[in-house]
Amino acid sequence: MSINVISNKITEYKNYAKQLLELSLPIILGNVGNMLIGVGDVIVAGRHSTTTLAAISIASAIFMTFLIAGIGFMASISPVISNLRGMRIPSKNLFRVTTVYSLLIGLLFFILVRLIILTVPHMGLAENLAFYVVEYLEISSWGTFAGLLFVAFKEFLQAYEIVVFPNLIVVAAIFLNVFLNIVFVFGYLGFPEMGVKGLAVASLIVRWLMAIALLIYCVPFFRGKAQKYKSYIKDLIKTGWPISLAMFFEFLGFNITAVLVGKFSSVYAACHNVIVTMTGVTYMVPLSISNAAAIKVGFANGEKNISNIKKYTITSYILIIGYMLTNMVLYGVFPNQLLWIFTKDPNVVQTCLPVFAVVLCFLLFDGMQCACVGSLKGLKETKPIMWTMAFAYPFVSIPVGCILAFGYNIVLKGFWIGLACGIFIACVISNTILLRKLKKITKEYTKQAV
């Protein structure tokens, strides 16, 4: 291959990388913002009382498990709309249908949260904690509608590569959430001190304001004749429910691990929480690039443009793996400095350090899995994602972690070896499926072109 050809290839991939980064940067801002909203709740709760912090930790974990599953159904909107746009099928008038779809999914998860409230008194929690958890969930359950509406609108706009305004709303919500938390939790500006209830009320208000703000922005999409597109709803459900279950299994896997680690000691529990927080922040960039890739690959798939499908896929892998390798170097060279950002307890820092070698492996495989998921979503191949996660966490991560922790007394490191093994298996399976899918559609689209 000549130097000119190599130079042209590099220039071409730089262009694809530029497109993905321009689309993903505002998404990164929004994803980090979503994390910081939760961090704000924890900080304010911790300043109020230990009981408030304990109650919010349990209640938010329960609520977010269901909300995350609901968001999985919304995650199908951008790849499905992108595919329609690629096929040159008018899709702007599908906004009304999308709104109804999100409200119906919201109703489903509202009912599920209300049902889980009935089980809280039987979970074996301390009596005062059970009361506050129920109080929080009863108020927050009404936020499922607003939370899923906002995500649905955001996903719809992402399909049209409109990403700046929705994510600016998330950033604004960080500050509003902290302000309302302080006012309601501690009782300022004439409001009574509400404690846990105040956190729930603040979150509810913020979620509805976010949804309403984005709805106003989306008013132009309501113009024109509404499309009755039954196949669109079927496509959303067909693509969305596997994503929902995949996210549920992943979220559940980490929650179960947290509970099991906590059975050994509070130090291990604190270490696990610190590492999860660090890797969670790190993961926001690959997740955002993956979302951008899903949109670009979805559009190319609608066009049946196999060249763009492959190039966007390869570019997303290069960007994500490069980012993860950079983070692995930082984690390896500056472990103490990074840990001190999240905790000032020297005991926690020293306990975390031996686990970092395993965490580095986890980061690499997690990045590769994330890149793969983006392309599979764009190709509307989401069932493999679900089955992979359903196998990786319950049947690999948790059992391996339990064997090492309970059988060999390798506790924190053992559970993270389990998580690393699980994501490695998921990575191998998912990438094998993606390669086969690309091979299949290459033959199919080439034949159709001829």
Short mmCIF file of C-alpha atoms in Angstrom, two decimals:
data_model
loop_
_atom_site.label_atom_id
_atom_site.label_comp_id
_atom_site.label_asym_id
_atom_site.label_seq_id
_atom_site.Cartn_x
_atom_site.Cartn_y
_atom_site.Cartn_z
CA MET A 1 0.00 0.00 0.00
CA SER A 2 1.46 3.37 -1.08
CA ILE A 3 2.07 6.30 1.24
CA ASN A 4 -0.66 8.31 -0.54
CA VAL A 5 -3.22 5.58 0.00
CA ILE A 6 -2.30 5.32 3.71
CA SER A 7 -2.47 9.11 4.03
CA ASN A 8 -5.93 9.16 2.41
CA LYS A 9 -7.14 6.40 4.74
CA ILE A 10 -5.91 8.30 7.81
CA THR A 11 -7.60 11.50 6.59
CA GLU A 12 -10.82 9.58 5.94
CA TYR A 13 -10.90 8.05 9.42
CA LYS A 14 -10.06 11.42 10.96
CA ASN A 15 -13.23 12.74 9.35
CA TYR A 16 -15.29 9.88 10.78
CA ALA A 17 -13.70 10.43 14.20
CA LYS A 18 -14.50 14.15 14.02
CA GLN A 19 -18.15 13.40 13.27
CA LEU A 20 -18.44 10.95 16.17
CA LEU A 21 -16.70 13.28 18.61
CA GLU A 22 -18.80 16.31 17.60
CA LEU A 23 -21.94 14.26 18.20
CA SER A 24 -20.72 12.60 21.41
CA LEU A 25 -19.22 15.60 23.28
CA PRO A 26 -22.60 17.12 24.29
CA ILE A 27 -23.82 13.60 25.15
CA ILE A 28 -20.78 13.19 27.44
CA LEU A 29 -21.77 16.44 29.14
CA GLY A 30 -25.30 15.13 29.70
CA ASN A 31 -24.21 11.70 30.93
CA VAL A 32 -21.75 13.17 33.43
CA GLY A 33 -24.49 15.60 34.44
CA ASN A 34 -26.86 12.76 35.20
CA MET A 35 -24.24 11.21 37.47
CA LEU A 36 -23.63 14.52 39.24
CA ILE A 37 -27.35 14.92 39.96
CA GLY A 38 -27.18 11.68 41.96
CA VAL A 39 -23.94 12.79 43.62
CA GLY A 40 -25.71 15.99 44.72
CA ASP A 41 -28.42 13.93 46.43
CA VAL A 42 -25.82 11.92 48.32
CA ILE A 43 -23.81 14.97 49.42
CA VAL A 44 -26.89 16.82 50.75
CA ALA A 45 -28.24 13.66 52.42
CA GLY A 46 -24.89 13.05 54.12
CA ARG A 47 -24.87 16.60 55.48
CA HIS A 48 -28.37 16.13 56.94
CA SER A 49 -28.02 12.85 58.86
CA THR A 50 -26.73 9.28 58.66
CA THR A 51 -30.34 8.02 58.59
CA THR A 52 -31.15 10.26 55.62
CA LEU A 53 -28.04 9.04 53.77
CA ALA A 54 -28.83 5.38 54.49
CA ALA A 55 -32.47 5.78 53.46
CA ILE A 56 -31.64 7.60 50.20
CA SER A 57 -29.00 4.97 49.33
CA ILE A 58 -31.53 2.13 49.62
CA ALA A 59 -34.50 3.99 48.14
CA SER A 60 -32.64 5.43 45.14
CA ALA A 61 -31.10 2.00 44.39
CA ILE A 62 -34.60 0.46 44.26
CA PHE A 63 -36.07 3.31 42.21
CA MET A 64 -33.15 3.54 39.77
CA THR A 65 -33.25 -0.21 39.10
CA PHE A 66 -36.73 0.25 37.62
CA LEU A 67 -36.02 3.63 35.99
CA ILE A 68 -32.91 2.22 34.29
CA ALA A 69 -35.03 -0.63 32.88
CA GLY A 70 -37.53 1.94 31.59
CA ILE A 71 -34.74 3.98 30.02
CA GLY A 72 -33.73 0.80 28.15
CA PHE A 73 -37.07 0.93 26.32
CA MET A 74 -36.38 4.58 25.40
CA ALA A 75 -32.86 3.73 24.17
CA SER A 76 -34.37 2.14 21.05
CA ILE A 77 -35.79 5.46 19.80
CA SER A 78 -32.61 7.00 18.36
CA PRO A 79 -31.38 3.91 16.44
CA VAL A 80 -34.88 3.17 15.05
CA ILE A 81 -35.43 6.78 13.92
CA SER A 82 -31.88 6.90 12.50
CA ASN A 83 -32.62 3.81 10.43
CA LEU A 84 -35.84 5.41 9.13
CA ARG A 85 -33.95 8.59 8.23
CA GLY A 86 -31.35 6.53 6.39
CA MET A 87 -34.16 4.89 4.39
CA ARG A 88 -35.51 8.40 3.60
CA ILE A 89 -38.78 7.63 5.39
CA PRO A 90 -40.37 10.78 6.94
CA SER A 91 -40.09 10.44 10.71
CA LYS A 92 -40.51 13.88 12.33
CA ASN A 93 -44.26 13.34 12.66
CA LEU A 94 -43.56 10.24 14.74
CA PHE A 95 -42.84 12.52 17.70
CA ARG A 96 -46.45 12.31 18.92
CA VAL A 97 -46.39 8.52 18.78
CA THR A 98 -43.06 8.56 20.63
CA THR A 99 -44.58 10.71 23.38
CA VAL A 100 -47.50 8.28 23.83
CA TYR A 101 -45.07 5.34 23.82
CA SER A 102 -42.96 6.88 26.62
CA LEU A 103 -46.06 7.63 28.72
CA LEU A 104 -47.29 4.04 28.40
CA ILE A 105 -43.88 2.64 29.38
CA GLY A 106 -43.85 5.19 32.21
CA LEU A 107 -47.22 3.88 33.41
CA LEU A 108 -45.89 0.31 33.39
CA PHE A 109 -42.89 1.20 35.56
CA PHE A 110 -44.97 3.47 37.78
CA ILE A 111 -47.14 0.44 38.60
CA LEU A 112 -44.04 -1.74 39.20
CA VAL A 113 -42.57 0.81 41.63
CA ARG A 114 -45.90 1.11 43.47
CA LEU A 115 -46.00 -2.69 43.79
CA ILE A 116 -42.43 -2.89 45.10
CA ILE A 117 -43.39 -0.34 47.79
CA LEU A 118 -45.68 -3.01 49.28
CA THR A 119 -42.67 -5.29 49.81
CA VAL A 120 -40.41 -2.73 51.55
CA PRO A 121 -41.77 -3.45 55.09
CA HIS A 122 -40.85 -7.12 54.55
CA MET A 123 -37.23 -6.49 53.43
CA GLY A 124 -35.84 -6.68 56.96
CA LEU A 125 -34.82 -3.02 57.10
CA ALA A 126 -34.74 -1.09 60.37
CA GLU A 127 -38.20 0.30 61.09
CA ASN A 128 -37.22 3.96 60.69
CA LEU A 129 -35.40 3.20 57.40
CA ALA A 130 -38.38 1.28 55.98
CA PHE A 131 -40.65 4.27 56.67
CA TYR A 132 -38.34 6.71 54.89
CA VAL A 133 -37.73 4.35 51.94
CA VAL A 134 -41.49 3.99 51.42
CA GLU A 135 -41.94 7.76 51.72
CA TYR A 136 -39.25 8.40 49.11
CA LEU A 137 -40.58 5.78 46.66
CA GLU A 138 -44.19 6.95 46.93
CA ILE A 139 -43.20 10.45 45.83
CA SER A 140 -40.51 9.43 43.32
CA SER A 141 -42.80 6.94 41.58
CA TRP A 142 -44.59 9.90 39.96
CA GLY A 143 -41.27 10.87 38.44
CA THR A 144 -41.17 7.80 36.20
CA PHE A 145 -43.41 9.57 33.67
CA ALA A 146 -41.25 12.71 33.57
CA GLY A 147 -37.97 10.79 33.62
CA LEU A 148 -38.92 8.60 30.67
CA LEU A 149 -40.53 11.50 28.77
CA PHE A 150 -37.28 13.47 29.00
CA VAL A 151 -35.19 10.52 27.83
CA ALA A 152 -37.65 9.83 24.97
CA PHE A 153 -37.47 13.44 23.76
CA LYS A 154 -33.67 13.42 24.14
CA GLU A 155 -33.36 10.17 22.15
CA PHE A 156 -35.67 11.49 19.41
CA LEU A 157 -33.58 14.65 19.05
CA GLN A 158 -30.34 12.61 19.10
CA ALA A 159 -31.57 10.73 16.03
CA TYR A 160 -31.55 14.11 14.26
CA GLU A 161 -28.15 14.85 15.82
CA ILE A 162 -29.64 17.63 17.96
CA VAL A 163 -27.66 17.06 21.14
CA VAL A 164 -26.57 20.40 22.61
CA PHE A 165 -29.80 21.78 24.11
CA PRO A 166 -31.02 18.52 25.77
CA ASN A 167 -27.69 18.05 27.51
CA LEU A 168 -27.52 21.70 28.60
CA ILE A 169 -30.83 21.06 30.37
CA VAL A 170 -29.14 18.22 32.29
CA VAL A 171 -26.29 20.52 33.33
CA ALA A 172 -28.76 23.19 34.52
CA ALA A 173 -30.63 20.47 36.43
CA ILE A 174 -27.50 19.70 38.52
CA PHE A 175 -27.53 23.15 40.11
CA LEU A 176 -31.32 23.33 40.43
CA ASN A 177 -31.40 19.91 42.10
CA VAL A 178 -28.75 20.87 44.68
CA PHE A 179 -30.57 24.16 45.41
CA LEU A 180 -33.96 22.48 45.89
CA ASN A 181 -32.38 19.68 47.95
CA ILE A 182 -30.91 22.21 50.38
CA VAL A 183 -34.18 24.19 50.58
CA PHE A 184 -36.46 21.19 51.17
CA VAL A 185 -34.14 18.91 53.16
CA PHE A 186 -33.01 21.52 55.68
CA GLY A 187 -36.09 23.77 55.52
CA TYR A 188 -35.19 27.19 54.07
CA LEU A 189 -37.20 29.99 52.38
CA GLY A 190 -40.22 29.28 54.56
CA PHE A 191 -40.37 25.53 53.85
CA PRO A 192 -40.37 23.03 56.74
CA GLU A 193 -37.43 20.64 57.20
CA MET A 194 -38.39 17.55 55.17
CA GLY A 195 -35.29 15.31 55.27
CA VAL A 196 -35.73 12.30 52.98
CA LYS A 197 -39.08 13.57 51.76
CA GLY A 198 -37.36 16.78 50.64
CA LEU A 199 -34.93 14.83 48.46
CA ALA A 200 -37.83 13.04 46.77
CA VAL A 201 -39.80 16.26 46.23
CA ALA A 202 -36.74 18.03 44.78
CA SER A 203 -36.02 15.15 42.36
CA LEU A 204 -39.67 15.02 41.29
CA ILE A 205 -39.77 18.76 40.54
CA VAL A 206 -36.47 18.66 38.65
CA ARG A 207 -37.53 15.67 36.52
CA TRP A 208 -40.81 17.34 35.51
CA LEU A 209 -39.14 20.68 34.76
CA MET A 210 -36.56 18.90 32.57
CA ALA A 211 -39.33 17.08 30.66
CA ILE A 212 -41.42 20.24 30.23
CA ALA A 213 -38.42 22.31 29.05
CA LEU A 214 -37.54 19.75 26.40
CA LEU A 215 -41.20 19.35 25.41
CA ILE A 216 -41.42 23.10 24.73
CA TYR A 217 -38.25 22.86 22.63
CA CYS A 218 -39.84 20.00 20.65
CA VAL A 219 -43.10 21.86 19.84
CA PRO A 220 -42.17 22.15 16.11
CA PHE A 221 -42.27 18.34 15.89
CA PHE A 222 -45.99 18.43 16.74
CA ARG A 223 -46.77 20.34 13.57
CA GLY A 224 -48.16 18.51 10.59
CA LYS A 225 -50.30 15.41 10.34
CA ALA A 226 -49.52 12.70 12.88
CA GLN A 227 -48.37 9.40 11.45
CA LYS A 228 -50.12 6.21 12.46
CA TYR A 229 -47.11 4.00 12.40
CA LYS A 230 -47.87 0.70 14.10
CA SER A 231 -44.69 -0.89 12.75
CA TYR A 232 -42.72 1.95 14.40
CA ILE A 233 -44.08 1.07 17.85
CA LYS A 234 -43.44 -2.63 17.19
CA ASP A 235 -39.89 -1.77 16.15
CA LEU A 236 -39.36 0.31 19.31
CA ILE A 237 -40.55 -2.51 21.54
CA LYS A 238 -38.69 -5.20 19.60
CA THR A 239 -35.45 -3.19 19.80
CA GLY A 240 -36.05 -1.70 23.26
CA TRP A 241 -37.03 -4.57 25.55
CA PRO A 242 -33.74 -6.44 25.11
CA ILE A 243 -31.81 -3.21 25.87
CA SER A 244 -34.00 -2.74 28.95
CA LEU A 245 -33.27 -6.22 30.28
CA ALA A 246 -29.56 -5.93 29.44
CA MET A 247 -29.31 -2.71 31.45
CA PHE A 248 -31.33 -4.28 34.24
CA PHE A 249 -29.01 -7.32 34.48
CA GLU A 250 -25.89 -5.13 34.46
CA PHE A 251 -27.28 -2.77 37.11
CA LEU A 252 -28.48 -5.71 39.18
CA GLY A 253 -25.09 -7.43 38.92
CA PHE A 254 -23.29 -4.46 40.45
CA ASN A 255 -25.96 -4.02 43.14
CA ILE A 256 -25.75 -7.69 44.18
CA THR A 257 -21.96 -7.43 44.29
CA ALA A 258 -22.23 -4.34 46.51
CA VAL A 259 -24.51 -6.21 48.93
CA LEU A 260 -22.21 -9.26 49.04
CA VAL A 261 -19.08 -7.14 49.57
CA GLY A 262 -20.85 -5.33 52.40
CA LYS A 263 -21.35 -8.64 54.23
CA PHE A 264 -17.58 -8.82 54.88
CA SER A 265 -16.81 -5.33 56.19
CA SER A 266 -17.70 -1.67 55.86
CA VAL A 267 -14.19 -0.95 54.53
CA TYR A 268 -14.70 -3.36 51.64
CA ALA A 269 -18.12 -1.81 50.97
CA ALA A 270 -16.58 1.68 50.93
CA CYS A 271 -13.77 0.51 48.61
CA HIS A 272 -16.24 -1.10 46.22
CA ASN A 273 -18.29 2.09 46.16
CA VAL A 274 -15.21 4.20 45.40
CA ILE A 275 -14.08 1.91 42.56
CA VAL A 276 -17.60 1.75 41.07
CA THR A 277 -17.79 5.55 41.18
CA MET A 278 -14.37 5.92 39.49
CA THR A 279 -15.10 3.39 36.75
CA GLY A 280 -18.60 4.87 36.35
CA VAL A 281 -17.19 8.33 35.66
CA THR A 282 -14.62 6.82 33.28
CA TYR A 283 -17.36 4.89 31.46
CA MET A 284 -19.34 8.05 30.56
CA VAL A 285 -17.05 8.86 27.62
CA PRO A 286 -17.19 5.40 25.94
CA LEU A 287 -20.95 5.30 26.58
CA SER A 288 -21.41 8.64 24.81
CA ILE A 289 -19.24 7.62 21.83
CA SER A 290 -21.21 4.36 21.69
CA ASN A 291 -24.49 6.32 21.58
CA ALA A 292 -23.13 8.51 18.78
CA ALA A 293 -21.98 5.41 16.88
CA ALA A 294 -25.44 3.84 17.24
CA ILE A 295 -26.98 6.91 15.54
CA LYS A 296 -24.42 7.01 12.72
CA VAL A 297 -24.47 3.24 12.15
CA GLY A 298 -28.29 3.30 12.28
CA PHE A 299 -28.45 5.95 9.56
CA ALA A 300 -25.91 4.07 7.42
CA ASN A 301 -27.87 0.84 7.96
CA GLY A 302 -31.05 2.55 6.74
CA GLU A 303 -29.13 3.62 3.63
CA LYS A 304 -27.73 0.07 3.31
CA ASN A 305 -24.28 1.68 3.14
CA ILE A 306 -22.02 -1.12 4.34
CA SER A 307 -18.88 1.01 3.92
CA ASN A 308 -20.10 3.66 6.38
CA ILE A 309 -21.39 1.01 8.80
CA LYS A 310 -17.93 -0.55 8.98
CA LYS A 311 -16.05 2.75 9.13
CA TYR A 312 -18.18 4.22 11.92
CA THR A 313 -17.84 0.94 13.80
CA ILE A 314 -14.06 0.78 13.41
CA THR A 315 -13.69 4.47 14.33
CA SER A 316 -15.76 4.05 17.50
CA TYR A 317 -13.54 1.11 18.51
CA ILE A 318 -10.37 3.16 17.92
CA LEU A 319 -11.69 6.13 19.93
CA ILE A 320 -13.01 4.06 22.83
CA ILE A 321 -10.07 1.67 23.12
CA GLY A 322 -7.63 4.60 22.84
CA TYR A 323 -9.49 6.41 25.62
CA MET A 324 -9.56 3.32 27.83
CA LEU A 325 -5.85 2.63 27.30
CA THR A 326 -5.09 6.23 28.31
CA ASN A 327 -7.14 5.75 31.48
CA MET A 328 -5.38 2.46 32.20
CA VAL A 329 -2.06 4.33 32.13
CA LEU A 330 -3.42 7.01 34.48
CA TYR A 331 -4.86 4.38 36.84
CA GLY A 332 -1.55 2.51 36.79
CA VAL A 333 0.74 5.52 37.27
CA PHE A 334 -1.34 7.69 39.61
CA PRO A 335 -3.52 5.28 41.64
CA ASN A 336 -3.01 7.05 44.98
CA GLN A 337 -3.76 10.49 43.59
CA LEU A 338 -6.94 9.29 41.87
CA LEU A 339 -8.19 7.50 44.96
CA TRP A 340 -7.60 10.56 47.16
CA ILE A 341 -10.07 12.47 44.96
CA PHE A 342 -12.85 10.13 46.11
CA THR A 343 -11.82 9.30 49.69
CA LYS A 344 -9.62 10.74 52.42
CA ASP A 345 -9.54 7.48 54.41
CA PRO A 346 -6.01 5.97 54.12
CA ASN A 347 -7.37 2.53 55.04
CA VAL A 348 -9.77 2.63 52.09
CA VAL A 349 -7.01 3.82 49.76
CA GLN A 350 -4.62 1.02 50.80
CA THR A 351 -7.37 -1.61 50.46
CA CYS A 352 -8.28 -0.39 46.95
CA LEU A 353 -4.73 -0.37 45.54
CA PRO A 354 -4.25 -4.18 45.13
CA VAL A 355 -7.52 -4.32 43.14
CA PHE A 356 -6.40 -1.80 40.53
CA ALA A 357 -4.67 -4.40 38.31
CA VAL A 358 -8.01 -6.19 37.92
CA VAL A 359 -9.85 -2.89 37.43
CA LEU A 360 -7.52 -2.08 34.50
CA CYS A 361 -8.53 -5.32 32.76
CA PHE A 362 -12.20 -4.58 33.50
CA LEU A 363 -11.90 -1.11 31.92
CA LEU A 364 -10.41 -2.45 28.67
CA PHE A 365 -13.02 -5.19 28.19
CA ASP A 366 -15.82 -2.85 29.26
CA GLY A 367 -14.72 -0.35 26.60
CA MET A 368 -14.63 -2.98 23.86
CA GLN A 369 -18.06 -4.24 24.93
CA CYS A 370 -19.41 -0.68 24.89
CA ALA A 371 -18.14 -0.05 21.34
CA CYS A 372 -19.69 -3.30 20.19
CA VAL A 373 -23.06 -2.49 21.78
CA GLY A 374 -23.20 0.87 19.96
CA SER A 375 -22.89 -0.77 16.55
CA LEU A 376 -25.31 -3.58 17.42
CA LYS A 377 -27.90 -1.00 18.54
CA GLY A 378 -27.46 0.87 15.26
CA LEU A 379 -28.07 -2.40 13.40
CA LYS A 380 -31.12 -3.04 15.66
CA GLU A 381 -29.51 -6.28 16.88
CA THR A 382 -30.30 -5.87 20.58
CA LYS A 383 -31.35 -9.38 21.62
CA PRO A 384 -27.73 -10.61 21.60
CA ILE A 385 -26.87 -7.76 24.01
CA MET A 386 -29.60 -8.91 26.39
CA TRP A 387 -28.70 -12.62 26.32
CA THR A 388 -25.02 -11.79 26.73
CA MET A 389 -25.63 -9.64 29.83
CA ALA A 390 -28.16 -12.13 31.20
CA PHE A 391 -25.42 -14.77 31.06
CA ALA A 392 -22.34 -12.71 31.95
CA TYR A 393 -23.43 -11.22 35.28
CA PRO A 394 -25.68 -13.86 36.95
CA PHE A 395 -23.77 -16.91 35.65
CA VAL A 396 -20.15 -15.71 35.48
CA SER A 397 -19.47 -12.54 37.51
CA ILE A 398 -21.44 -13.34 40.66
CA PRO A 399 -20.50 -17.08 40.92
CA VAL A 400 -16.78 -16.44 40.28
CA GLY A 401 -16.78 -13.58 42.80
CA CYS A 402 -18.57 -15.70 45.42
CA ILE A 403 -16.20 -18.66 44.95
CA LEU A 404 -13.12 -16.48 45.40
CA ALA A 405 -14.58 -14.46 48.29
CA PHE A 406 -16.36 -17.15 50.32
CA GLY A 407 -14.17 -20.10 49.29
CA TYR A 408 -10.69 -18.58 49.20
CA ASN A 409 -11.19 -15.38 51.25
CA ILE A 410 -10.15 -13.21 48.28
CA VAL A 411 -12.90 -10.70 48.95
CA LEU A 412 -12.77 -7.33 47.17
CA LYS A 413 -10.26 -8.45 44.56
CA GLY A 414 -12.20 -11.70 44.11
CA PHE A 415 -15.48 -9.94 43.35
CA TRP A 416 -13.76 -7.64 40.86
CA ILE A 417 -12.09 -10.64 39.21
CA GLY A 418 -15.62 -11.99 38.84
CA LEU A 419 -16.82 -8.73 37.26
CA ALA A 420 -13.80 -8.67 34.93
CA CYS A 421 -14.41 -12.31 33.89
CA GLY A 422 -18.07 -11.52 33.22
CA ILE A 423 -17.38 -8.49 31.03
CA PHE A 424 -14.61 -10.42 29.21
CA ILE A 425 -17.04 -13.21 28.32
CA ALA A 426 -19.65 -10.62 27.29
CA CYS A 427 -17.04 -8.85 25.16
CA VAL A 428 -16.01 -12.03 23.33
CA ILE A 429 -19.61 -13.14 22.67
CA SER A 430 -20.84 -9.69 21.56
CA ASN A 431 -17.91 -9.04 19.25
CA THR A 432 -18.31 -12.47 17.66
CA ILE A 433 -21.98 -11.71 17.01
CA LEU A 434 -21.12 -8.28 15.55
CA LEU A 435 -18.52 -9.74 13.18
CA ARG A 436 -21.01 -12.35 11.95
CA LYS A 437 -23.68 -9.70 11.50
CA LEU A 438 -21.33 -7.46 9.50
CA LYS A 439 -20.33 -10.41 7.33
CA LYS A 440 -23.99 -11.26 6.71
CA ILE A 441 -25.15 -7.75 5.79
CA THR A 442 -22.06 -7.19 3.62
CA LYS A 443 -23.18 -10.08 1.38
CA GLU A 444 -26.83 -8.96 1.56
CA TYR A 445 -26.26 -5.27 0.75
CA THR A 446 -23.65 -6.03 -1.94
CA LYS A 447 -26.08 -8.40 -3.64
CA GLN A 448 -28.89 -5.80 -3.50
CA ALA A 449 -26.57 -3.14 -4.97
CA VAL A 450 -25.80 -5.42 -7.94
#
